[in-house]
Amino acid sequence: MTPEKITLVQDSFKKVAPIAGPAADIFYDKLFELAPQVRPLFPEDMTEQKKKLMQMLAIAVNGLTKLDEILPAVQDLGRRHNGYEVTPEHYGYVGEALLFTLGKGLGDDFTPEVKEAWAETYGVLAGVMIEAQNEAAA
């Protein structure tokens, strides 16, 4: 990832952070619309899950300039997904829901450049998680 893309992701996330609650609602509503089969993988009460989502996003986004420091946590999250019955296919739905949420939350500020930067960021992090998950399952 280029420094410019990292800056785009970090600056745009600062605009989403103040609406973390509604953003998490939009994200999970979209995820369950795209992939209703994943709903049973989550608790009935999503309050804590929504907080965890936004916390993990904040850690990942803030750590983009020092990937080597956050990669162990990202890998660990990927390994833990084995216990949640997450499949590699699910990551695509999550990425789509994330980009949808950012589009809604950022409005006109969700430019093609910002979208591309987020897609690349998610692709890198999801790839690390999938690899760690697969290694742990082997």
XYZ file of C-alpha atoms in Angstrom:
138
model
C 0.000 0.000 0.000
C 1.241 3.437 -0.866
C 1.489 6.175 1.758
C -1.162 8.087 -0.205
C -3.641 5.217 0.023
C -2.942 4.793 3.716
C -3.647 8.495 4.225
C -6.913 8.227 2.277
C -8.054 5.315 4.450
C -7.017 6.942 7.714
C -8.505 10.342 6.873
C -11.795 8.845 5.704
C -12.048 6.619 8.781
C -11.802 9.729 10.974
C -15.040 10.881 9.335
C -16.767 7.537 10.019
C -15.589 7.107 13.621
C -18.039 9.700 15.048
C -20.939 7.685 13.568
C -19.559 4.308 14.671
C -22.874 3.040 16.034
C -24.969 3.748 12.938
C -22.079 2.619 10.714
C -21.963 -0.749 12.499
C -25.742 -1.057 12.071
C -25.451 -0.373 8.337
C -22.575 -2.836 8.031
C -24.337 -5.760 9.687
C -27.667 -5.036 8.006
C -25.892 -5.161 4.642
C -23.850 -8.236 5.561
C -26.947 -10.173 6.582
C -28.760 -9.011 3.444
C -25.886 -10.207 1.239
C -25.271 -13.423 3.143
C -28.203 -14.407 5.361
C -26.500 -17.747 5.959
C -23.922 -16.029 8.200
C -26.472 -14.579 10.629
C -26.442 -17.715 12.842
C -22.675 -17.290 13.280
C -23.319 -14.161 15.347
C -24.942 -13.627 18.749
C -28.601 -12.662 18.911
C -27.683 -9.421 20.687
C -25.212 -7.703 18.383
C -24.333 -4.792 20.711
C -20.900 -6.079 21.720
C -20.152 -7.459 18.259
C -20.758 -4.039 16.724
C -18.390 -2.418 19.219
C -15.730 -5.051 18.476
C -16.079 -4.431 14.748
C -15.455 -0.718 15.094
C -12.596 -1.262 17.558
C -10.873 -3.717 15.216
C -11.328 -1.361 12.278
C -9.807 1.478 14.296
C -6.810 -0.645 15.296
C -6.271 -1.833 11.733
C -6.665 1.619 10.172
C -4.445 3.328 12.729
C -1.834 0.610 12.330
C -1.536 0.769 8.555
C 1.666 2.800 8.783
C 3.208 0.068 10.941
C 1.785 -3.137 9.473
C 4.452 -5.311 11.066
C 3.072 -4.341 14.484
C -0.576 -5.160 13.741
C -0.100 -8.263 11.580
C 0.161 -10.648 14.564
C -3.232 -9.431 15.806
C -4.723 -9.723 12.311
C -3.333 -13.256 11.983
C -4.700 -14.186 15.395
C -8.127 -12.917 14.388
C -7.945 -15.056 11.262
C -7.032 -18.137 13.296
C -9.902 -17.496 15.714
C -12.326 -17.454 12.773
C -11.837 -21.218 12.482
C -13.833 -21.573 15.679
C -16.651 -19.469 14.246
C -17.233 -21.544 11.101
C -16.069 -18.686 8.875
C -15.162 -19.660 5.318
C -12.980 -17.770 2.831
C -16.159 -16.961 0.859
C -17.473 -14.974 3.830
C -14.638 -12.474 3.531
C -16.005 -11.334 0.169
C -19.373 -10.539 1.723
C -17.673 -8.657 4.548
C -15.658 -6.611 2.068
C -18.753 -5.749 0.079
C -20.646 -4.756 3.234
C -17.686 -2.656 4.385
C -17.461 -0.719 1.134
C -21.236 -0.225 1.112
C -21.115 1.101 4.682
C -18.281 3.479 3.894
C -20.182 4.747 0.883
C -23.224 5.471 3.006
C -21.224 6.995 5.852
C -18.933 9.148 3.759
C -21.359 10.207 1.051
C -19.616 12.438 -1.511
C -16.313 11.948 0.319
C -16.335 8.290 -0.783
C -14.520 9.077 -4.000
C -13.285 6.401 -6.395
C -9.792 6.915 -4.954
C -11.006 6.421 -1.383
C -12.971 3.339 -2.423
C -9.929 1.865 -4.158
C -7.731 2.545 -1.111
C -10.237 0.842 1.196
C -10.658 -2.107 -1.153
C -6.901 -2.604 -1.250
C -6.614 -2.261 2.527
C -9.360 -4.776 3.123
C -7.891 -7.125 0.519
C -4.495 -7.096 2.224
C -5.908 -7.637 5.717
C -8.428 -10.269 4.633
C -5.672 -12.092 2.753
C -3.549 -12.217 5.905
C -6.529 -13.476 7.926
C -7.448 -16.156 5.380
C -3.853 -17.376 5.183
C -3.583 -17.592 8.979
C -6.956 -19.305 9.201
C -5.966 -21.875 6.572
C -2.597 -22.540 8.231
C -4.258 -23.051 11.605
C -6.819 -25.434 10.111
C -4.149 -27.546 8.380
